[in-house]
mmCIF file of C-alpha atoms and ligand atoms in Angstrom:
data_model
loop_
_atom_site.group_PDB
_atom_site.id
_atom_site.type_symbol
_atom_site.label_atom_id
_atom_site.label_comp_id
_atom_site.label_asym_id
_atom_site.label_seq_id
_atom_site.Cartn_x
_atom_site.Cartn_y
_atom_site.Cartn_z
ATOM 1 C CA UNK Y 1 -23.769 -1.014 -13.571
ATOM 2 C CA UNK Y 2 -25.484 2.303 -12.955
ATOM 3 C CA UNK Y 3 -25.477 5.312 -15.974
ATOM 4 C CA UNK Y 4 -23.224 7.530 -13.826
ATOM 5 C CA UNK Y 5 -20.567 4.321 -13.436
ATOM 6 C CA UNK Y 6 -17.144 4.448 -15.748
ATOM 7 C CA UNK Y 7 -15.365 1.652 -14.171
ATOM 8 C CA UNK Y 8 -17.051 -1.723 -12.409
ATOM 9 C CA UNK Y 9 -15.852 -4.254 -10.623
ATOM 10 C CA UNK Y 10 -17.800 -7.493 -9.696
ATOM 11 C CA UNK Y 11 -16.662 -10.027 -7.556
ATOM 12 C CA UNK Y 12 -12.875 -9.832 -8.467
ATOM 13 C CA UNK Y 13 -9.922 -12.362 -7.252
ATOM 14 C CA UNK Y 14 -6.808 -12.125 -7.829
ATOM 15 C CA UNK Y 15 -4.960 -15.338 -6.502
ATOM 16 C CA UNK Y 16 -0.868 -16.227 -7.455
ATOM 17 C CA UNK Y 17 -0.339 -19.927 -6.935
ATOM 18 C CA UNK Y 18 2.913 -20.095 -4.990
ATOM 19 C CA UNK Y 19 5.743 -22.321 -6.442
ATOM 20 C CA UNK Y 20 7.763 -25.069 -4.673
ATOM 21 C CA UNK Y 21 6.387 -26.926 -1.709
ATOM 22 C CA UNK Y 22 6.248 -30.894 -1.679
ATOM 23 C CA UNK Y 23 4.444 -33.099 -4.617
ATOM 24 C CA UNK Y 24 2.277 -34.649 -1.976
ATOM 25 C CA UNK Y 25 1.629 -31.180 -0.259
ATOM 26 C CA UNK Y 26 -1.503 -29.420 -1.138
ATOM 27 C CA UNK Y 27 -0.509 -26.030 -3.493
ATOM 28 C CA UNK Y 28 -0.602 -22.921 -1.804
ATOM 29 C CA UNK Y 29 -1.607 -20.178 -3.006
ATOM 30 C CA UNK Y 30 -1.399 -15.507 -1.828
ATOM 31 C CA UNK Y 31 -5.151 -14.390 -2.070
ATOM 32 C CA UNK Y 32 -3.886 -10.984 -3.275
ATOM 33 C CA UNK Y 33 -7.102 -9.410 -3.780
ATOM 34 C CA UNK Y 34 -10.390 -11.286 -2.477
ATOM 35 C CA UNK Y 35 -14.030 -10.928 -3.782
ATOM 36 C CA UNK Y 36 -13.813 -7.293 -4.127
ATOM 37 C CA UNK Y 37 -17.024 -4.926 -5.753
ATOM 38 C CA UNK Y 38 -17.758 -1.675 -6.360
ATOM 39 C CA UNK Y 39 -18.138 1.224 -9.135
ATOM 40 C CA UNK Y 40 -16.138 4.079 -10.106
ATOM 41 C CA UNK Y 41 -18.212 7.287 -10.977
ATOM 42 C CA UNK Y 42 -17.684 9.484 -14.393
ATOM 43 C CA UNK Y 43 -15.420 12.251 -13.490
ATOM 44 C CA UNK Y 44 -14.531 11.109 -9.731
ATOM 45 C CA UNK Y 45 -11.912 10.727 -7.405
ATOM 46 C CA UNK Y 46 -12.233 6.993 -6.133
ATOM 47 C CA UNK Y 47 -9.795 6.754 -3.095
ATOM 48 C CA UNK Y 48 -8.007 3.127 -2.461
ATOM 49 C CA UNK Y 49 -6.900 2.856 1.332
ATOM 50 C CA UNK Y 50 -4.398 0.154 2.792
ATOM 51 C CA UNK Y 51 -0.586 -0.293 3.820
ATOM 52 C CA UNK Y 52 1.943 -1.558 1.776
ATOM 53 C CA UNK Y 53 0.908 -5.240 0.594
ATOM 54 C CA UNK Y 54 -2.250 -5.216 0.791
ATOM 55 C CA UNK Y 55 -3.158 -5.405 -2.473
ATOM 56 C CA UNK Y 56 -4.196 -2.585 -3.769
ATOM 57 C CA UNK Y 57 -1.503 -2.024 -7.063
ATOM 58 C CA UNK Y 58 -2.519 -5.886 -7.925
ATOM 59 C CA UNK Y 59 -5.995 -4.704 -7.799
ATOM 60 C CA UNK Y 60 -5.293 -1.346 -10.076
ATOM 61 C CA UNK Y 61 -3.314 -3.590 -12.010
ATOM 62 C CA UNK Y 62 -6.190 -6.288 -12.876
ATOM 63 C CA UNK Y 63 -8.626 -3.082 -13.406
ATOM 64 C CA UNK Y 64 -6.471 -1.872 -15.836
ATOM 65 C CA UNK Y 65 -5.769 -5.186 -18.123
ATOM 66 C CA UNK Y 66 -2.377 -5.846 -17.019
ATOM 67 C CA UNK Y 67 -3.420 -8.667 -14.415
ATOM 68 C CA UNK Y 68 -5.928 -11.490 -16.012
ATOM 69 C CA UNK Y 69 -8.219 -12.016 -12.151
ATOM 70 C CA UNK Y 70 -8.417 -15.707 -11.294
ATOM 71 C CA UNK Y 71 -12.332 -14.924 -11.107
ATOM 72 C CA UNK Y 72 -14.596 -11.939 -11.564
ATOM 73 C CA UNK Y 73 -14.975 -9.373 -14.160
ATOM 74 C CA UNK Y 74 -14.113 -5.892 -14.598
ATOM 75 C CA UNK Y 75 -16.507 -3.863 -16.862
ATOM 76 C CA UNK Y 76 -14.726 -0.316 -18.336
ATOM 77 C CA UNK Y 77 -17.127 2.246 -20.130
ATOM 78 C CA UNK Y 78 -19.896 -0.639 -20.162
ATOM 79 C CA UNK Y 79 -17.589 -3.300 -21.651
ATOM 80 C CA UNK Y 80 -16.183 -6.096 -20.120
ATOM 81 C CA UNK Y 81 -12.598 -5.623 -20.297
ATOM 82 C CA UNK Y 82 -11.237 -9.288 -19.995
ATOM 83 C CA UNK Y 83 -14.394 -10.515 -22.775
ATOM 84 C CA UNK Y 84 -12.182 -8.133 -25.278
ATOM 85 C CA UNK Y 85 -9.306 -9.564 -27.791
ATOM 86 C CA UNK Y 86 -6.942 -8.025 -30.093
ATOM 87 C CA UNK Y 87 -7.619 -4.575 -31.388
ATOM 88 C CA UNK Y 88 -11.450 -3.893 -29.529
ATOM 89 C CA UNK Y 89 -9.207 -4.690 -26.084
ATOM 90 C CA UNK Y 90 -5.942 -2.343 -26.741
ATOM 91 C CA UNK Y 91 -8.673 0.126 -27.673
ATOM 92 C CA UNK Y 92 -10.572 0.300 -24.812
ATOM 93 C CA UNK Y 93 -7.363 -0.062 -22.792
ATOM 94 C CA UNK Y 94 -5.930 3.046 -24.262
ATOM 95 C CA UNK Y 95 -8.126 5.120 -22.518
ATOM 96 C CA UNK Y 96 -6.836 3.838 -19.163
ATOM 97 C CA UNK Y 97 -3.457 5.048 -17.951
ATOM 98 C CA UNK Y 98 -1.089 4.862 -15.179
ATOM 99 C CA UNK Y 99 1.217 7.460 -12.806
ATOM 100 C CA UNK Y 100 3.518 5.681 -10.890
ATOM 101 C CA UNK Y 101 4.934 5.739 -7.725
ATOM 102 C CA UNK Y 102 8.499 5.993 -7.884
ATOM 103 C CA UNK Y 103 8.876 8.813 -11.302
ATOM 104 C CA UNK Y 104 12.958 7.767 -11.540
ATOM 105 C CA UNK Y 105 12.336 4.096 -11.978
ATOM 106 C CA UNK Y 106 9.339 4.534 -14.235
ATOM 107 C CA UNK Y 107 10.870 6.775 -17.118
ATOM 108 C CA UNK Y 108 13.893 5.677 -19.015
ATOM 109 C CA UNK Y 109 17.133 7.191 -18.269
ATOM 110 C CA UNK Y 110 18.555 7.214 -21.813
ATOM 111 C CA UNK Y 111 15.277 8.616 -23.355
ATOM 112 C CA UNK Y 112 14.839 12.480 -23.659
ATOM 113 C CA UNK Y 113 11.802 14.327 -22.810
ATOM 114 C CA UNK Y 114 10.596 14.291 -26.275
ATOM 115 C CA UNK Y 115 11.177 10.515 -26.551
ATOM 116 C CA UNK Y 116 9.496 9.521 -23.360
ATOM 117 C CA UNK Y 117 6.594 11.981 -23.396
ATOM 118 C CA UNK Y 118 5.706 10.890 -27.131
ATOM 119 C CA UNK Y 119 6.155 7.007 -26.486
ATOM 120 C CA UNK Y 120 2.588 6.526 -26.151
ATOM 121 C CA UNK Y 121 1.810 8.159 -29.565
ATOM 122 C CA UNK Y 122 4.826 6.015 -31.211
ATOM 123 C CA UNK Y 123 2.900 3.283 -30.675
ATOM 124 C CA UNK Y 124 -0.815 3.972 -31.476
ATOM 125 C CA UNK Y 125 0.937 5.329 -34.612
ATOM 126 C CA UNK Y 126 -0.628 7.983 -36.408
ATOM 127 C CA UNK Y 127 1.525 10.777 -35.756
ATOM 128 C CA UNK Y 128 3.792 12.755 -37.904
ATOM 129 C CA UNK Y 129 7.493 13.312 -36.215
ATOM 130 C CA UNK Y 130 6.486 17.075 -36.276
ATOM 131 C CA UNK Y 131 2.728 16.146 -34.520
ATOM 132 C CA UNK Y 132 4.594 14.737 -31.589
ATOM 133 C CA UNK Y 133 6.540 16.950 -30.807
ATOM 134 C CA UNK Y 134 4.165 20.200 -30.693
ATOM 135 C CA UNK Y 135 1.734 17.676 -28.621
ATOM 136 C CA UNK Y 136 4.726 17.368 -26.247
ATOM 137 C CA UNK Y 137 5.495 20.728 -25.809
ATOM 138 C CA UNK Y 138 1.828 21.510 -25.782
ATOM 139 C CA UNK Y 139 1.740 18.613 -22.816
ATOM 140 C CA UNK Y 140 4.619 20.070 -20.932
ATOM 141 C CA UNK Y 141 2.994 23.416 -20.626
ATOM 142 C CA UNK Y 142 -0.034 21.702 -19.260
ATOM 143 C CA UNK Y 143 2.328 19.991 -16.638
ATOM 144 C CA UNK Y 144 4.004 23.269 -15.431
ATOM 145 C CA UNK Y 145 7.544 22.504 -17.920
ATOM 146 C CA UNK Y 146 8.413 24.068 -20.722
ATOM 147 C CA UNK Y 147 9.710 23.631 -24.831
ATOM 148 C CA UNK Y 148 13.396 24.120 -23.371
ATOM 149 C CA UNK Y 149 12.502 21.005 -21.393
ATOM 150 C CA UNK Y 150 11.920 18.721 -24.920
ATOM 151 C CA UNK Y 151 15.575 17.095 -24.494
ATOM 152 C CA UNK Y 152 16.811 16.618 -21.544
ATOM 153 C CA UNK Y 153 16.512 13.396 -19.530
ATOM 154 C CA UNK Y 154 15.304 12.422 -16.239
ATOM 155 C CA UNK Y 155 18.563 12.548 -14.457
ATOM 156 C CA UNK Y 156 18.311 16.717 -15.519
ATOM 157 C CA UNK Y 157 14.870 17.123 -12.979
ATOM 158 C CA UNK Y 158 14.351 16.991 -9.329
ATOM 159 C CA UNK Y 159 11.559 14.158 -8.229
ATOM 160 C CA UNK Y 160 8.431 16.934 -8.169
ATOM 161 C CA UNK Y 161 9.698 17.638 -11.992
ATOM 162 C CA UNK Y 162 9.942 13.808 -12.771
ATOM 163 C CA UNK Y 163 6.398 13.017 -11.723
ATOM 164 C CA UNK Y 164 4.795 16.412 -14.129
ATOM 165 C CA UNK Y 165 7.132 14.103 -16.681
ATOM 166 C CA UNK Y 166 5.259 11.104 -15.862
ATOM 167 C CA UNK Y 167 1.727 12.425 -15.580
ATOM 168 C CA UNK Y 168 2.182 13.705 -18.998
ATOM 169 C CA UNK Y 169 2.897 11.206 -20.444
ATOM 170 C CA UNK Y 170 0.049 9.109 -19.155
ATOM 171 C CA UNK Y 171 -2.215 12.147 -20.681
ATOM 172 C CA UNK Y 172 -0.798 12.118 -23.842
ATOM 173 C CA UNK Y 173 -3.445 10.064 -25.133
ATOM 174 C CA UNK Y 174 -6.537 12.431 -23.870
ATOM 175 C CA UNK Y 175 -7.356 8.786 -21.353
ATOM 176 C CA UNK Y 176 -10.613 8.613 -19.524
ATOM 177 C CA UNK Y 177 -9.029 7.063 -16.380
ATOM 178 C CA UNK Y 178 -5.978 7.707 -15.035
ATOM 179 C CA UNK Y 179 -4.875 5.409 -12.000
ATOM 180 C CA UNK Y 180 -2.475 7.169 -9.524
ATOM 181 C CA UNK Y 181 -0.655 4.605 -7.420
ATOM 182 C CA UNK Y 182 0.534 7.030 -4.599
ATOM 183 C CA UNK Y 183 2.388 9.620 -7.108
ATOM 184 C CA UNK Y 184 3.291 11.706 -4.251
ATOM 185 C CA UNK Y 185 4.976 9.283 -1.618
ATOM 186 C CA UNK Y 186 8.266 9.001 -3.111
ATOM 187 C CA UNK Y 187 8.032 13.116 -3.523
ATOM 188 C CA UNK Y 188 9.637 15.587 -1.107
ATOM 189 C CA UNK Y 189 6.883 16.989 1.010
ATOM 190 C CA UNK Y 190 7.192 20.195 -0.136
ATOM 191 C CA UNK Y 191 5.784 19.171 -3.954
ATOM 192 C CA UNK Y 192 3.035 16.877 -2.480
ATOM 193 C CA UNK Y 193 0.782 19.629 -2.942
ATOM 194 C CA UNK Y 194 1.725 21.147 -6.188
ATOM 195 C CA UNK Y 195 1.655 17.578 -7.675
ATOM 196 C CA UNK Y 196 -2.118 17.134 -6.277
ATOM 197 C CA UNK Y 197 -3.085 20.463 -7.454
ATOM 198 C CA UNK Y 198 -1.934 19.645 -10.625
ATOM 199 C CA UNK Y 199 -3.782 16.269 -11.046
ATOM 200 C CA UNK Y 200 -6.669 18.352 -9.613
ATOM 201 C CA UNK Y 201 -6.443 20.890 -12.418
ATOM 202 C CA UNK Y 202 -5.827 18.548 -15.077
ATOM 203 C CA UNK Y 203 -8.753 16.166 -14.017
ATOM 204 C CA UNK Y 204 -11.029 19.394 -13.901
ATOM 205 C CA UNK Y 205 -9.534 20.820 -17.646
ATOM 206 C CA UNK Y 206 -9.540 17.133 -19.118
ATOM 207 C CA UNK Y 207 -12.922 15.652 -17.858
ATOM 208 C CA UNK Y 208 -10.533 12.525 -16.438
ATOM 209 C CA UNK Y 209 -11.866 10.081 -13.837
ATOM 210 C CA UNK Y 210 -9.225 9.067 -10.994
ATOM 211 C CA UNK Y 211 -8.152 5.718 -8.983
ATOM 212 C CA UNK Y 212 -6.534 7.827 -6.197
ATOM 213 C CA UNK Y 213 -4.326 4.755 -4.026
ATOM 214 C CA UNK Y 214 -2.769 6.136 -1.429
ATOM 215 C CA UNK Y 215 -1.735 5.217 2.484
ATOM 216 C CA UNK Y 216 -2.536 8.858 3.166
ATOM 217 C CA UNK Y 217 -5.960 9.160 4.858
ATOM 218 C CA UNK Y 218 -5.039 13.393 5.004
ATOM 219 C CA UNK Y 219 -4.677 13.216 1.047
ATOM 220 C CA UNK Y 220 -7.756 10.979 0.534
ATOM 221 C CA UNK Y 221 -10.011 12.835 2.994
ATOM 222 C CA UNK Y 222 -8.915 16.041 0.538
ATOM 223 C CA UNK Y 223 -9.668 14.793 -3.008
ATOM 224 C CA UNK Y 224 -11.698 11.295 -2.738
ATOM 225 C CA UNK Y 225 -15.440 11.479 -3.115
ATOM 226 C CA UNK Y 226 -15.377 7.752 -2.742
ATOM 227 C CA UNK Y 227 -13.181 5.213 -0.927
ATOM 228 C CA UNK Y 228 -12.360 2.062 0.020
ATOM 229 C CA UNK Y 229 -10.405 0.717 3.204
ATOM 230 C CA UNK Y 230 -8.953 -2.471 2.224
ATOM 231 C CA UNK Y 231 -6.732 -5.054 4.072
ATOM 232 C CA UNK Y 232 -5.020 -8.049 3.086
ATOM 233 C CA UNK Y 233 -6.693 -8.103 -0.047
ATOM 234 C CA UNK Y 234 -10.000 -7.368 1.366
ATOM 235 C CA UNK Y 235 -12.885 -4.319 1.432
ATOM 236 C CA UNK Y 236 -13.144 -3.505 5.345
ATOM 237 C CA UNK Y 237 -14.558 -0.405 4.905
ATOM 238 C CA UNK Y 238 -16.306 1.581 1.730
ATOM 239 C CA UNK Y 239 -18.410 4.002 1.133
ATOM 240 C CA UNK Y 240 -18.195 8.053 0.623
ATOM 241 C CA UNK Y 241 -15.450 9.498 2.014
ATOM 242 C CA UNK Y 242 -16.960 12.286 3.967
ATOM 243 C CA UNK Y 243 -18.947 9.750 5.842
ATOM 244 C CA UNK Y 244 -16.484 7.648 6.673
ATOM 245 C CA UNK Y 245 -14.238 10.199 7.774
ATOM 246 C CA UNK Y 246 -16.849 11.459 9.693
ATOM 247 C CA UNK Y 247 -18.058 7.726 11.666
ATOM 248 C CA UNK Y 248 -15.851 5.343 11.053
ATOM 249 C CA UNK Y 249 -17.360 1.773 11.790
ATOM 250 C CA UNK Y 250 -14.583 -0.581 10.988
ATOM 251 C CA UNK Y 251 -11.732 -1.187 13.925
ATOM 252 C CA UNK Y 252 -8.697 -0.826 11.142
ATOM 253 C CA UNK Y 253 -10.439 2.366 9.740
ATOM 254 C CA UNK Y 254 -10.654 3.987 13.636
ATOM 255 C CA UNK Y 255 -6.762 2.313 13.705
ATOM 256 C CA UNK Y 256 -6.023 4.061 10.816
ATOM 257 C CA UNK Y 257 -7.044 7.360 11.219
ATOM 258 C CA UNK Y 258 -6.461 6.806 14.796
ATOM 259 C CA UNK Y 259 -2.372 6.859 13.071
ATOM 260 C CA UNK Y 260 -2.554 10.365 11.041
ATOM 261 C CA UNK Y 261 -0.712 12.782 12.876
ATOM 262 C CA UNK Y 262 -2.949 14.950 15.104
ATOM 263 C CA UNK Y 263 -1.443 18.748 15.014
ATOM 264 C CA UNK Y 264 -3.784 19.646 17.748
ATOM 265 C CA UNK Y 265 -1.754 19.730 20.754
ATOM 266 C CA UNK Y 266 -4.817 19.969 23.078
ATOM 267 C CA UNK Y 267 -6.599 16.631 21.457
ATOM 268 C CA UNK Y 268 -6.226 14.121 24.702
ATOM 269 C CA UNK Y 269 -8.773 11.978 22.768
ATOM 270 C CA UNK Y 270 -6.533 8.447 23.300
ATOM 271 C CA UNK Y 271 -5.042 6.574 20.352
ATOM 272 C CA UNK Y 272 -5.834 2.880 19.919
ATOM 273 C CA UNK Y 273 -2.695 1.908 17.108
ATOM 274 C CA UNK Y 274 -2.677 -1.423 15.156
ATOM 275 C CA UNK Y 275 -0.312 -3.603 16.820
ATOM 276 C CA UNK Y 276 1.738 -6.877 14.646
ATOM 277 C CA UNK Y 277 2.753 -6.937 11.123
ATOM 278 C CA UNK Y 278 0.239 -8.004 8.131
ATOM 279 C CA UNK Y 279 -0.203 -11.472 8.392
ATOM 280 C CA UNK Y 280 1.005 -13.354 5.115
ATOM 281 C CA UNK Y 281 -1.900 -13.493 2.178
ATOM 282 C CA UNK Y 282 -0.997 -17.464 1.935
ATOM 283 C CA UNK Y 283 -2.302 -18.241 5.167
ATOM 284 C CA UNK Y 284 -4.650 -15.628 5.589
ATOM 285 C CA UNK Y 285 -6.786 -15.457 8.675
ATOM 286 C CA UNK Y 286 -9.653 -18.019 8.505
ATOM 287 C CA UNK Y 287 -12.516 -15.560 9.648
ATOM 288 C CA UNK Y 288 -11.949 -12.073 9.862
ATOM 289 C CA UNK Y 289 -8.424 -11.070 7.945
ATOM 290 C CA UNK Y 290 -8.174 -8.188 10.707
ATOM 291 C CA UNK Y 291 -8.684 -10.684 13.529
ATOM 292 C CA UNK Y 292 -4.755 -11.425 14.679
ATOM 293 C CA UNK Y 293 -4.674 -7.366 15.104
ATOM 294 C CA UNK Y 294 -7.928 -6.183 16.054
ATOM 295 C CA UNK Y 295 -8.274 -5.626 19.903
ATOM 296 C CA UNK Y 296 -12.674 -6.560 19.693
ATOM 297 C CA UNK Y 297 -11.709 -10.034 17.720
ATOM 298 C CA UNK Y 298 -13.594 -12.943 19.072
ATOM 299 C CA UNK Y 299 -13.597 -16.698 18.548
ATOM 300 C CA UNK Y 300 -17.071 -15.966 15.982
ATOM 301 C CA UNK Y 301 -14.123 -13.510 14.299
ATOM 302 C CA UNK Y 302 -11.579 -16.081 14.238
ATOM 303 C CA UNK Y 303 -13.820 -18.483 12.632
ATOM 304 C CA UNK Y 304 -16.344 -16.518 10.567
ATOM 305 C CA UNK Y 305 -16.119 -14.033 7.855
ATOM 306 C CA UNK Y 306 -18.074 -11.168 8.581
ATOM 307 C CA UNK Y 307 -20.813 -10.082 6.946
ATOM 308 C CA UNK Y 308 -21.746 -6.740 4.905
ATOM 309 C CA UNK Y 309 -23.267 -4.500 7.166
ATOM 310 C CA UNK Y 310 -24.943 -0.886 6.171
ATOM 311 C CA UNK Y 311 -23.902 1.781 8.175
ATOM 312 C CA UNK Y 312 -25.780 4.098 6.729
ATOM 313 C CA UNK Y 313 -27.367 5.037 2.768
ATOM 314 C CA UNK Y 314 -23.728 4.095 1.207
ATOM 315 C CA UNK Y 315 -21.489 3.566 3.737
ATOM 316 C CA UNK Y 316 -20.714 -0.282 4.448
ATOM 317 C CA UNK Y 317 -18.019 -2.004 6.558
ATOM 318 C CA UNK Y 318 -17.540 -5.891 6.839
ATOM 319 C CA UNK Y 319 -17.295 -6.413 11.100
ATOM 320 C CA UNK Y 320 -19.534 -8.820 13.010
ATOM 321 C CA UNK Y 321 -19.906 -6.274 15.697
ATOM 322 C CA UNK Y 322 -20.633 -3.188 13.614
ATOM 323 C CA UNK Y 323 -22.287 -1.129 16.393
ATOM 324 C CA UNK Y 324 -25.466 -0.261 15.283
ATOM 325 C CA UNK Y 325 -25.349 -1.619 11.998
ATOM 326 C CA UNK Y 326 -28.009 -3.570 10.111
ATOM 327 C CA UNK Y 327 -27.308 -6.674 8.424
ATOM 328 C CA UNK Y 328 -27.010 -7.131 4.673
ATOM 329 C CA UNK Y 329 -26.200 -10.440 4.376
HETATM 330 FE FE1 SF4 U 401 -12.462 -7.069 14.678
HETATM 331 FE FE2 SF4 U 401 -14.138 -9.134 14.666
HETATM 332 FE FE3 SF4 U 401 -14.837 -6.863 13.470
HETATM 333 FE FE4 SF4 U 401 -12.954 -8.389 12.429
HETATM 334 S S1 SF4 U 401 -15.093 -8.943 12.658
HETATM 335 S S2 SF4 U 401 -12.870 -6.213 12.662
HETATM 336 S S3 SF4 U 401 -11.931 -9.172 14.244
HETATM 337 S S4 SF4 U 401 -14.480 -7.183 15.658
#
């Protein structure tokens, strides 16, 4: 784990065993997140990649405590997180917080402000009723809300004002690491960008590092130092985001951005899209997990996983036919 490094992750798996089936039938299992690795710097913006089910909330979920892996560790401020017990692991995991997606299903409708902002202090404890509530309204100023805010309840805000709700709550606690699991793509577009200014700012003011998961390549490419392209559980793609952006090895990254919408009218560059659905993480594909959708696959793809090639100092991908590339494995 290098000095820089706040969050690791070695060699994690996160496997569901799948119920039902016949006695004499072997047990199935979804491969939800496969073998993955890599480090999350002090004070970044780590970017998380992928469509919808490809594992990327399991995996913020097992980084942050709430998912035991089936194998693999995960290593927070130097510690490994899943070694701790009792008080030394609710500690540690204090300092790790979550904004989610959806703002209306994640705060409770019957709870004020006051009460949902100041949850996270009711239950370190500590806190004197009079505490809480200047640390809320002291919170909701940082968010862009105010004291007349303190006690209404969700139903009261638009989705924009929801989400400052729900980002200060996860702050209340002055966490290290805050992960975002796409806090903008239940949002009307029209707040995207005050909501990523905001995290921006607060990061900036509160030293915070950030797990940035997204399906927005435009978003990443803005705010990510670091990312990872991940599919069906698995790292395609990783490196810094600048580079990949800028020579993307990996057919699903080139698919991907090949997908964001182009607003130059003149670009006749031609568009190679990622045809079929995501294949199921039971049966994944034996070689390559891209293989049933990747127009280069091969029968060495369909039978081989691909190894980790270097693209260049930093930048890997995981393709047998990494043009130019030189070998790792
Ligand atoms: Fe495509 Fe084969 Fe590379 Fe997988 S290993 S991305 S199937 S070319």
């Amino acid at each position: 784990m290098s000095d820089k490094a706040l969050v690791r992750v070695e060699h994690l798996n996160v496997f569901f065993p799948v119920r039902g089936g016949l006695p004499f039938e072997k047990k199935k299992q979804v491969e939800a997140v496969c073998d993955m690795t890599f480090e999350i710097r002090q004070g970044e913006t780590f970017g998380l990649i992928g469509e919808s089910g490809c594992g990327k909330t399991t995996l913020a979920n097992a980084i942050l405590g709430m998912r035991p892996p089936t194998s693999g560790k995960v290593f927070f401020k130097g510690q490994d997180l899943y070694a701790l017990k009792g008080k030394d692991f609710k500690a540690l995991r204090r300092d790790m917080q979550m904004i989610f997606q959806d703002p209306l299903s994640s705060l409770n409708p019957r709870f004020d402000v006051l009460d949902i902002i100041s949850e996270p202090m009711q239950i370190r404890g500590g806190f004197s009723e009079e505490e809480m509530e200047a640390r809320t309204v002291e919170l909701l100023e940082m968010v862009g809300l105010s004291k007349e805010d303190l006690h209404r309840h969700p139903s009261d805000f638009s989705g924009g004002q929801r989400q400052r709700i729900g980002i200060a709550r996860a702050i209340s606690l002055h966490p290290a690491f805050l992960v975002c699991d796409e806090p903008v793509s239940a949002l009307d577009v029209s707040v995207h960008a005050q909501i990523l200014n905001l995290l921006m700012r607060l990061q900036k003011e509160l030293g915070m590092t950030y797990l940035f998961i997204s399906h927005n390549l435009a978003v990443v490419k803005s705010i990510c130092s670091h990312m990872i392209v991940m599919y069906l559980g698995k790292a395609m793609e990783w490196g810094p985001t600048d580079k990949i952006y800028k020579n993307p090895v990996h057919p699903y990254t080139r698919a991907l951005l090949d997908a964001v919408l182009d607003i130059d009218v003149d670009n006749k560059k031609e568009k190679k899209l990622i045809q079929g659905e995501l294949p199921s993480p039971i049966d994944p594909p034996k070689g390559c997990r891209f293989c049933t959708r990747c127009e280069y696959a091969t029968e060495k793809c369909r039978t081989e996983a691909p190894p980790t090639v270097k693209v260049e100092p930093g930048h890997y991908c995981a393709c047998h036919f990494a043009e130019g590339c030189v070998s790792e494995a």
